[in-house]
PDB file of C-alpha atoms in Angstrom:
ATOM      1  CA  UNK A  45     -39.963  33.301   8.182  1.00 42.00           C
ATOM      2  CA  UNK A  46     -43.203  31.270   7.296  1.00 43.00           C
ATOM      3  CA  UNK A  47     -46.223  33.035   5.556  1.00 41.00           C
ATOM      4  CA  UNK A  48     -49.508  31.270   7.430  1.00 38.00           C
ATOM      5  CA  UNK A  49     -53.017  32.095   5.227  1.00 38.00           C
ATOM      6  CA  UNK A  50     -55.398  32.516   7.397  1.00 40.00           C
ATOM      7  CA  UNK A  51     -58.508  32.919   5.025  1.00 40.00           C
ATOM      8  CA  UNK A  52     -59.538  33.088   1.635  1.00 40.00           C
ATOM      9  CA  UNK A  53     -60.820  36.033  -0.772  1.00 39.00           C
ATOM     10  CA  UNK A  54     -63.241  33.838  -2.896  1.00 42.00           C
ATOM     11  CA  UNK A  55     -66.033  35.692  -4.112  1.00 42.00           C
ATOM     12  CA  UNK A  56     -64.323  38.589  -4.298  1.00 41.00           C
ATOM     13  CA  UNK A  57     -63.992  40.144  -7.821  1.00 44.00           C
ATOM     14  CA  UNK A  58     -62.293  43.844  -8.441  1.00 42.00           C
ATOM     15  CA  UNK A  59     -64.204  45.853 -10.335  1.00 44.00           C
ATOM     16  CA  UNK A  60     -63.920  46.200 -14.068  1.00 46.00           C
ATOM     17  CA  UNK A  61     -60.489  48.259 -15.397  1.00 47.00           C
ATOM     18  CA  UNK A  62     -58.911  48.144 -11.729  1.00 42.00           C
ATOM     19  CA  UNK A  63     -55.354  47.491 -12.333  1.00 44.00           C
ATOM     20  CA  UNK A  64     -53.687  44.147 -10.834  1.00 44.00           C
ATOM     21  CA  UNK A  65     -52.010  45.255  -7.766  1.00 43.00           C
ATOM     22  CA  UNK A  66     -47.844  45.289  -7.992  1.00 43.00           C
ATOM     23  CA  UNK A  67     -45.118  45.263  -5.975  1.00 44.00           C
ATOM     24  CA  UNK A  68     -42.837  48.413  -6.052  1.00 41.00           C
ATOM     25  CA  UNK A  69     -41.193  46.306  -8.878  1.00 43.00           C
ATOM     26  CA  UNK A  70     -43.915  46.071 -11.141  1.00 43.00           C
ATOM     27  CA  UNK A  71     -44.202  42.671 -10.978  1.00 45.00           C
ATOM     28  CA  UNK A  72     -47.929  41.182 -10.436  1.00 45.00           C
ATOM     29  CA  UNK A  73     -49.127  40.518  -6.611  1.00 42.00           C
ATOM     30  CA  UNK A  74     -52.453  39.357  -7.401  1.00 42.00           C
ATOM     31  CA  UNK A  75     -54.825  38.815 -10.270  1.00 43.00           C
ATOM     32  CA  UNK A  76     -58.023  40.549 -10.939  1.00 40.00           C
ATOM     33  CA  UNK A  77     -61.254  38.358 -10.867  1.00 42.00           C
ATOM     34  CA  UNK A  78     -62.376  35.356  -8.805  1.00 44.00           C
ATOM     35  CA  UNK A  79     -60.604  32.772  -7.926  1.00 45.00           C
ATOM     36  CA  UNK A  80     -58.839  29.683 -10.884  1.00 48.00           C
ATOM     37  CA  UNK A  81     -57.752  26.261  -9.944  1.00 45.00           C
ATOM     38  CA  UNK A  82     -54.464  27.531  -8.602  1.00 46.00           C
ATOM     39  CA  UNK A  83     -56.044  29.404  -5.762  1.00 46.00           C
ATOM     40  CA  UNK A  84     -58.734  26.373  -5.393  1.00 50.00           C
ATOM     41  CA  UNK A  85     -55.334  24.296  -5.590  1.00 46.00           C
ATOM     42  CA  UNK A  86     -53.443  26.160  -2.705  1.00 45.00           C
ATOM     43  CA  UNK A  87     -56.962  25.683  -0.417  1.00 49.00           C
ATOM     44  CA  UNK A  88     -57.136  21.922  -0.853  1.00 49.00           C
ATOM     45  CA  UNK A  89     -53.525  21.745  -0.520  1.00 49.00           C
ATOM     46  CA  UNK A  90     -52.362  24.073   2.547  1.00 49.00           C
ATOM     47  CA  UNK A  91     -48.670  24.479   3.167  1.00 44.00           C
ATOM     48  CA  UNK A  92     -46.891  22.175   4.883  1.00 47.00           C
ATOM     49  CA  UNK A  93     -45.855  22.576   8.391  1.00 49.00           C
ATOM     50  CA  UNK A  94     -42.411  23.549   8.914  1.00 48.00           C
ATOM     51  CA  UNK A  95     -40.308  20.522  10.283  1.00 49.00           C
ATOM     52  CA  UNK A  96     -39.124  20.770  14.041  1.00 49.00           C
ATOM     53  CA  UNK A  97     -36.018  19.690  15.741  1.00 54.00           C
ATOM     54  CA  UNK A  98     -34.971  16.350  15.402  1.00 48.00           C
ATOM     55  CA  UNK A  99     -34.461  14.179  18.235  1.00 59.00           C
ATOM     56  CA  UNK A 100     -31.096  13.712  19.312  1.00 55.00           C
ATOM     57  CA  UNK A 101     -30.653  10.201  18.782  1.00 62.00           C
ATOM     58  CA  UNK A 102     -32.479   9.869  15.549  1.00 62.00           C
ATOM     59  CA  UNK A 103     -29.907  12.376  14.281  1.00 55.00           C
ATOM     60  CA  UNK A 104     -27.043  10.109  15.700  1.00 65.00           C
ATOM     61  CA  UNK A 105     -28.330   7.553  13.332  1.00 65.00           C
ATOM     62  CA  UNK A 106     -29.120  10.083  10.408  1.00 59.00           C
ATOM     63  CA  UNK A 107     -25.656  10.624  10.981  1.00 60.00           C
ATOM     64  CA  UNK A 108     -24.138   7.470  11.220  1.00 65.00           C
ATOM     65  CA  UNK A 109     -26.575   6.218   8.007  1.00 62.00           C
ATOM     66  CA  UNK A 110     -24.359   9.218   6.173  1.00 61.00           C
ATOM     67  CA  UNK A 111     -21.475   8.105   7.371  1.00 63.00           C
ATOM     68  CA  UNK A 112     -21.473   4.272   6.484  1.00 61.00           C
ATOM     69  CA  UNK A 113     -23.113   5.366   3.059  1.00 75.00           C
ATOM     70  CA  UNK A 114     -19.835   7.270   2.376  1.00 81.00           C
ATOM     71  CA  UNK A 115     -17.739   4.212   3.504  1.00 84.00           C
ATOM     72  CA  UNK A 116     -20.017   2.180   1.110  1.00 86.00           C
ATOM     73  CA  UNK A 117     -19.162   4.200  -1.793  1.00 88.00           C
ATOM     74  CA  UNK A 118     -15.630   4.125  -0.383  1.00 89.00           C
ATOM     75  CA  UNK A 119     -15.125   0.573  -0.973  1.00 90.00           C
ATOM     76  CA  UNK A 120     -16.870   0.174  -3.890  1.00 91.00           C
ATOM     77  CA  UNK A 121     -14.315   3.144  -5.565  1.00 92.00           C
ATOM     78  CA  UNK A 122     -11.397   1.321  -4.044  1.00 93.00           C
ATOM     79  CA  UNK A 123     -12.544  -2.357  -5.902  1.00 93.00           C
ATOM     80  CA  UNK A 124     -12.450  -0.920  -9.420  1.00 94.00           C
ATOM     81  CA  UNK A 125      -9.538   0.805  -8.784  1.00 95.00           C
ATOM     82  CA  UNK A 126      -7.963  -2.867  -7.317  1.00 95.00           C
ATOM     83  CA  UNK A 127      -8.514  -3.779 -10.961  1.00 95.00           C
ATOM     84  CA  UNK A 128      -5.394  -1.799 -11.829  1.00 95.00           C
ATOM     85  CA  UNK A 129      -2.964  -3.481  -9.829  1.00 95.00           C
ATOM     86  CA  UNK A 130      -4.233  -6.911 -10.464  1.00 95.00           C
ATOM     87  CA  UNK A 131      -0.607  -8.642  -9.279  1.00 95.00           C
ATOM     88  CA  UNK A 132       0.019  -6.893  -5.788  1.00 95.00           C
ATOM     89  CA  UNK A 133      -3.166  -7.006  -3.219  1.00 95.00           C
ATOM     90  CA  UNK A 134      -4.704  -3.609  -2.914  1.00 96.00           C
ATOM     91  CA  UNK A 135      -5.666  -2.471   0.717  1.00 94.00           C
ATOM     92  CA  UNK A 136      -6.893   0.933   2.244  1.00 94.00           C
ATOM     93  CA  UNK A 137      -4.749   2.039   4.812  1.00 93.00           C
ATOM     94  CA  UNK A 138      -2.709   4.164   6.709  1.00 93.00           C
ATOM     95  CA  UNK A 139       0.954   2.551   5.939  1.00 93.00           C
ATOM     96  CA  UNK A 140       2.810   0.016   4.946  1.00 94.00           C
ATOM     97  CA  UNK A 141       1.354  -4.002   4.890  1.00 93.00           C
ATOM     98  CA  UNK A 142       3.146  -6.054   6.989  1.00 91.00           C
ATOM     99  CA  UNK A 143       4.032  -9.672   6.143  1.00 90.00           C
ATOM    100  CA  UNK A 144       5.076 -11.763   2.887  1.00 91.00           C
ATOM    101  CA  UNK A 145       3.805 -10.726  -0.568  1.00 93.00           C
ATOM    102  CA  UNK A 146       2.634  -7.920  -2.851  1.00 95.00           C
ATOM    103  CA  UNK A 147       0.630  -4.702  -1.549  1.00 96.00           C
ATOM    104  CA  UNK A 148      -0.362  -1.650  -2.538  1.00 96.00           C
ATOM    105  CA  UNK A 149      -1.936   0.249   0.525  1.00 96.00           C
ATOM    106  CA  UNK A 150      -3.783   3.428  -0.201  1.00 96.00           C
ATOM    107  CA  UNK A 151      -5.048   5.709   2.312  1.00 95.00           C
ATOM    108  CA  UNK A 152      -8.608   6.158   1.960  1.00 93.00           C
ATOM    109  CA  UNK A 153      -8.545   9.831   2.649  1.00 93.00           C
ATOM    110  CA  UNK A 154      -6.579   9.806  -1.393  1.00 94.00           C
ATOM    111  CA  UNK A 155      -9.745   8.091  -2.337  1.00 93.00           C
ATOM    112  CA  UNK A 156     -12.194  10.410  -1.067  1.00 92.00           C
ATOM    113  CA  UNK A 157      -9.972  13.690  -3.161  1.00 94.00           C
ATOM    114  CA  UNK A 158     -10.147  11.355  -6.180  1.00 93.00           C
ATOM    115  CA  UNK A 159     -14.468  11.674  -5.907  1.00 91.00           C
ATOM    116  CA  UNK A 160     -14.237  15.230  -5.957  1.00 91.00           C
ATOM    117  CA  UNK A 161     -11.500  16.197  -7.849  1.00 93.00           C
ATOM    118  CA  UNK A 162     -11.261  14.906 -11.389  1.00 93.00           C
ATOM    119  CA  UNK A 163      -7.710  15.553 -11.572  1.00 94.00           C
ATOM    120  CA  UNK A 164      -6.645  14.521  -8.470  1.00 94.00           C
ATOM    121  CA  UNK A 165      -8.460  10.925  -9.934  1.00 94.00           C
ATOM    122  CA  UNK A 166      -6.551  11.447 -13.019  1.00 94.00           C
ATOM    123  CA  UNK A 167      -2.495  11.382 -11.345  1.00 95.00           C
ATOM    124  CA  UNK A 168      -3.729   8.249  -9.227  1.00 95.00           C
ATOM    125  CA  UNK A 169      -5.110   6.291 -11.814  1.00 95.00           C
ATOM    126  CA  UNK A 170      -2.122   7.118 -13.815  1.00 95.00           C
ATOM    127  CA  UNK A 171       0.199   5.972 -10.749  1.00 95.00           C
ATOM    128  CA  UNK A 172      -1.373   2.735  -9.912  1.00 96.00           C
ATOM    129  CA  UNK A 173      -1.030   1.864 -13.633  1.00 94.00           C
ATOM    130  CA  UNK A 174       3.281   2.998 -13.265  1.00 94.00           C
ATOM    131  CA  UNK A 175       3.223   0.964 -10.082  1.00 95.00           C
ATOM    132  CA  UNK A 176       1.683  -2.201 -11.855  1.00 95.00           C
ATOM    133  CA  UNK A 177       3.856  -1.854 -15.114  1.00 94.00           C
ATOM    134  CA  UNK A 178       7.283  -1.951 -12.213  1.00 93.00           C
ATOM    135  CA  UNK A 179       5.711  -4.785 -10.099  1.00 93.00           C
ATOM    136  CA  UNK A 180       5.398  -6.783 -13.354  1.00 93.00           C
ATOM    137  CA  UNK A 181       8.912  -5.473 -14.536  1.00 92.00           C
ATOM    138  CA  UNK A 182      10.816  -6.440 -11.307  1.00 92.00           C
ATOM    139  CA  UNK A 183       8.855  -9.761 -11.248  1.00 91.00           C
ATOM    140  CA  UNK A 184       9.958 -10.688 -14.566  1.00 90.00           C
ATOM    141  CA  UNK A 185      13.841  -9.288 -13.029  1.00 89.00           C
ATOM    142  CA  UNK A 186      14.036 -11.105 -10.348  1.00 88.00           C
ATOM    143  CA  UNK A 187      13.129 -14.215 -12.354  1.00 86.00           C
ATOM    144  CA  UNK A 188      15.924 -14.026 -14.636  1.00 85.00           C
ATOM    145  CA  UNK A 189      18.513 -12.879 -12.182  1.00 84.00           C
ATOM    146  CA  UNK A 190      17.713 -15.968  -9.642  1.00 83.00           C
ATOM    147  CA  UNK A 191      16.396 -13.723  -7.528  1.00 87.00           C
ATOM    148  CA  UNK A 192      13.625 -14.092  -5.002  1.00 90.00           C
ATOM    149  CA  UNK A 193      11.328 -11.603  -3.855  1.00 93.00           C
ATOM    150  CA  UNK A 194      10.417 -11.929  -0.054  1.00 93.00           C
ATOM    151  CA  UNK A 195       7.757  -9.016   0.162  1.00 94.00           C
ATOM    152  CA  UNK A 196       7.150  -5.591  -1.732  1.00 95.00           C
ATOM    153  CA  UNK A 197       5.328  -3.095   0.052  1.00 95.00           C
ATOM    154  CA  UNK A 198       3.739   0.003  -1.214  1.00 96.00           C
ATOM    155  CA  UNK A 199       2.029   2.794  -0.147  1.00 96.00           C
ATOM    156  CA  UNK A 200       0.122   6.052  -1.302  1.00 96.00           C
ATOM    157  CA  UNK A 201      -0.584   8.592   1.156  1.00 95.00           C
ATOM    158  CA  UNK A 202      -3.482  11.206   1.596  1.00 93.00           C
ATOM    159  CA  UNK A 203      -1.428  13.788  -0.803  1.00 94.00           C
ATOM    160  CA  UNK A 204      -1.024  11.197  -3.316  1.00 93.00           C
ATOM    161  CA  UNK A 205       2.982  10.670  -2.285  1.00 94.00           C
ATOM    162  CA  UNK A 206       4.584   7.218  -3.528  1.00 95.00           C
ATOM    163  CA  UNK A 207       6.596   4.896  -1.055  1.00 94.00           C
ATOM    164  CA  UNK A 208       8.188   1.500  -0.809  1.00 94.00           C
ATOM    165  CA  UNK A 209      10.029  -0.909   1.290  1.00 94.00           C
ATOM    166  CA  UNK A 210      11.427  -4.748  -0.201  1.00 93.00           C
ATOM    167  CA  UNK A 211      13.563  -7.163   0.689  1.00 93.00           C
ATOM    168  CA  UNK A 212      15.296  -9.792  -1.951  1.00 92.00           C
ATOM    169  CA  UNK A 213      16.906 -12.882  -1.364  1.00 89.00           C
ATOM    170  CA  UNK A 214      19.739 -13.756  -4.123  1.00 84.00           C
ATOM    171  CA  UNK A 215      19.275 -17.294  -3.927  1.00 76.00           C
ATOM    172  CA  UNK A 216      21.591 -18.038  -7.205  1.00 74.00           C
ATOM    173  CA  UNK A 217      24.269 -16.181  -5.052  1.00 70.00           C
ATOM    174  CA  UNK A 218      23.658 -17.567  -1.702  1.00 69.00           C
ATOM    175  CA  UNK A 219      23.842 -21.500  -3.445  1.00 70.00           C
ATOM    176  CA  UNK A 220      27.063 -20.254  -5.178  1.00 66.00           C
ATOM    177  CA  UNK A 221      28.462 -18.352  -2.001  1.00 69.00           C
ATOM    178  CA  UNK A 222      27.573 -22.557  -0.836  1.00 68.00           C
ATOM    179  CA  UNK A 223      29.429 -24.343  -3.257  1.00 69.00           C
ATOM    180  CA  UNK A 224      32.385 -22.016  -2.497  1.00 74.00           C
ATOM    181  CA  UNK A 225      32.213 -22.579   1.091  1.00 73.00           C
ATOM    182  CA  UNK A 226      32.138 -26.168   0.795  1.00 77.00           C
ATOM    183  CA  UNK A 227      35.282 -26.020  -1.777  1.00 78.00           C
ATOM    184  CA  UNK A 228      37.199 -24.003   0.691  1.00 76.00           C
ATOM    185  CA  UNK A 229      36.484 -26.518   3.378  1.00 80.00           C
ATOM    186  CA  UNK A 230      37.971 -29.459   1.391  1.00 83.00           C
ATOM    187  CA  UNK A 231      40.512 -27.319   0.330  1.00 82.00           C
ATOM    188  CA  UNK A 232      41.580 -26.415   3.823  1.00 83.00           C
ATOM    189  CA  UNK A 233      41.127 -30.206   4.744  1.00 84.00           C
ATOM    190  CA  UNK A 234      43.283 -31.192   2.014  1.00 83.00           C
ATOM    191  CA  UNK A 235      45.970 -28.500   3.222  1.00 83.00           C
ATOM    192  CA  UNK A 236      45.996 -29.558   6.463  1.00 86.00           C
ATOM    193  CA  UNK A 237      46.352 -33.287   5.977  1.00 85.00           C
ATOM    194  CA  UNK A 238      49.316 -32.499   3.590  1.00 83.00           C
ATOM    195  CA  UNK A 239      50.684 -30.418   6.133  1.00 84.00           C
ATOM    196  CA  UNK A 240      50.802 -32.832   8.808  1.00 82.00           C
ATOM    197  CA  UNK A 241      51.833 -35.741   6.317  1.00 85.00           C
ATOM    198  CA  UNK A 242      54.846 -33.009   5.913  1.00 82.00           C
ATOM    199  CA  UNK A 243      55.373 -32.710   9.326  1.00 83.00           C
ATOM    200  CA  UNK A 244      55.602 -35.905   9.808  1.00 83.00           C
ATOM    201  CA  UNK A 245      58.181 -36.974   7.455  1.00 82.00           C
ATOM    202  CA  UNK A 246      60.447 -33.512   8.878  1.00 82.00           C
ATOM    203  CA  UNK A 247      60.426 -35.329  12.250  1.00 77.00           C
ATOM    204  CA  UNK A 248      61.299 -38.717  10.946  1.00 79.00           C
ATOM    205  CA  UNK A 249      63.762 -37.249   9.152  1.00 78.00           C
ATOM    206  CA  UNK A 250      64.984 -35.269  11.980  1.00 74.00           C
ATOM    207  CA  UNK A 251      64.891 -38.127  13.823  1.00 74.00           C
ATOM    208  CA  UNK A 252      66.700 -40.102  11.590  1.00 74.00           C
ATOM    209  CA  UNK A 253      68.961 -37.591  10.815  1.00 71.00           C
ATOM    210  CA  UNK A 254      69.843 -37.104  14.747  1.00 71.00           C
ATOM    211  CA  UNK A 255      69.983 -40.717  15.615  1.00 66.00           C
ATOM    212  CA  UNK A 256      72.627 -41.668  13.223  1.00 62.00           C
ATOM    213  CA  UNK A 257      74.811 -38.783  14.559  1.00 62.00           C
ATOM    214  CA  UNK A 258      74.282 -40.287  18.413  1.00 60.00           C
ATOM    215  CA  UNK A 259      75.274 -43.311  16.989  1.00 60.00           C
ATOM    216  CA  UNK A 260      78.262 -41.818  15.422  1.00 59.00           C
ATOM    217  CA  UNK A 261      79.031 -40.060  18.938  1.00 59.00           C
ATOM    218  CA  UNK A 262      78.579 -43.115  20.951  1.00 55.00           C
ATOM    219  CA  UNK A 263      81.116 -44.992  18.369  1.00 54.00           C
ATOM    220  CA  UNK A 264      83.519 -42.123  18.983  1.00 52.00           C
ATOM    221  CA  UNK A 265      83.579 -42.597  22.639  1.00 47.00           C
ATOM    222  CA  UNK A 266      84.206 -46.209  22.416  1.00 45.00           C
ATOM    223  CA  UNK A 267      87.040 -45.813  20.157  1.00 50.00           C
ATOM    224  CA  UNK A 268      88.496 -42.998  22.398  1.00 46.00           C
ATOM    225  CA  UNK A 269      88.169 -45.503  25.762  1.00 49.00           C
ATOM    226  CA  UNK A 270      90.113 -48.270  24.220  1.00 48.00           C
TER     227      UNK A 270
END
């Protein structure tokens, strides 16, 4: 409720040994004697007028100024903590990246817990540093094991949950599962010409074989006629 003063008591004194007036408390309501600086103060300086309602649209904008202030300091939070996972490509988000490459997408609603809650901050920090130490481990893995990496995606969600989804090519594999192939073609080319070279000597053979015993038969005949 506001307290308007509608006029002043200068010039007004109490008379000598009358007791400051108090509240039921005790505590001093006014003070005995004319008027100091304060009071002089207060006149030169009324109170100032209670503020009324504010316009509809310039609280849409009030609104909206709050709003994009809190994205600000959003995005500002979520490039230091990029600094973290400096080999995937940090996003905000609310799933997985799609595509070739690294990410890390974290759902900005994590960030805003990790403003207010310093512990909240502290498992997050603690899991984007776990989450750079395996992207660096698995890189250096797949390297050795001629292995290559076709995207990694990760994600954090608003509770601070941990998920991801790869794919791997084994290229060392796939250029040995090659070779092989190509082996077991010429083998099976070889096979097949040396079974048809076989085939073809059984027949002249056979051939042979049968011809010799028509000419016998024929001879037979003859002998028989005469």
């Amino acid at each position: 409720m506001a307290i308007a003063i509608t006029g002043s008591y200068s010039g007004y004194a109490y008379p000598a040994g009358y007791p400051s007036a108090t509240d039921e408390r005790g505590q001093n309501c006014a003070v005995a004697g004319t008027p100091d600086s304060t009071a002089e103060s207060a006149r030169e300086k009324p109170f100032a007028k209670p503020m009324g309602p504010v316009p509809a649209g310039q609280l849409e904008q009030m609104l909206q100024a709050g709003r994009e202030s809190n994205a600000e300091r959003i995005r500002k939070y979520a490039k230091e903590l990029a600094k973290l996972v400096p080999n995937a490509d940090f996003k905000l988000g609310t799933g997985f990246a799609k595509g070739a490459g690294k990410t890390l997408t974290v759902n900005p609603g994590l960030l805003v817990k990790m403003m207010h809650d310093p512990q909240q901050a502290k498992d997050t920090i603690e899991m984007l540093k776990g989450v750079e130490f395996i992207t660096r481990s698995m890189d250096s893995l797949y390297k050795a094991t001629g292995k290559k990496l076709v995207y990694r995606h990760c994600y954090i969600d608003s509770d601070g949950k941990y998920r991801t989804a790869s794919r791997v090519i084994d290229e060392r594999g796939q250029k040995m599962s090659a070779a092989m192939r190509k082996e077991r073609q010429l083998n099976t080319a070889k096979l097949i010409r040396k079974t048809k070279e076989n085939a073809a000597k059984r027949k002249k053979a056979f051939q042979k074989k049968t011809g010799a015993k028509a000419r016998h038969a024929a001879g037979s005949v003859l002998d028989l006629r005469l």
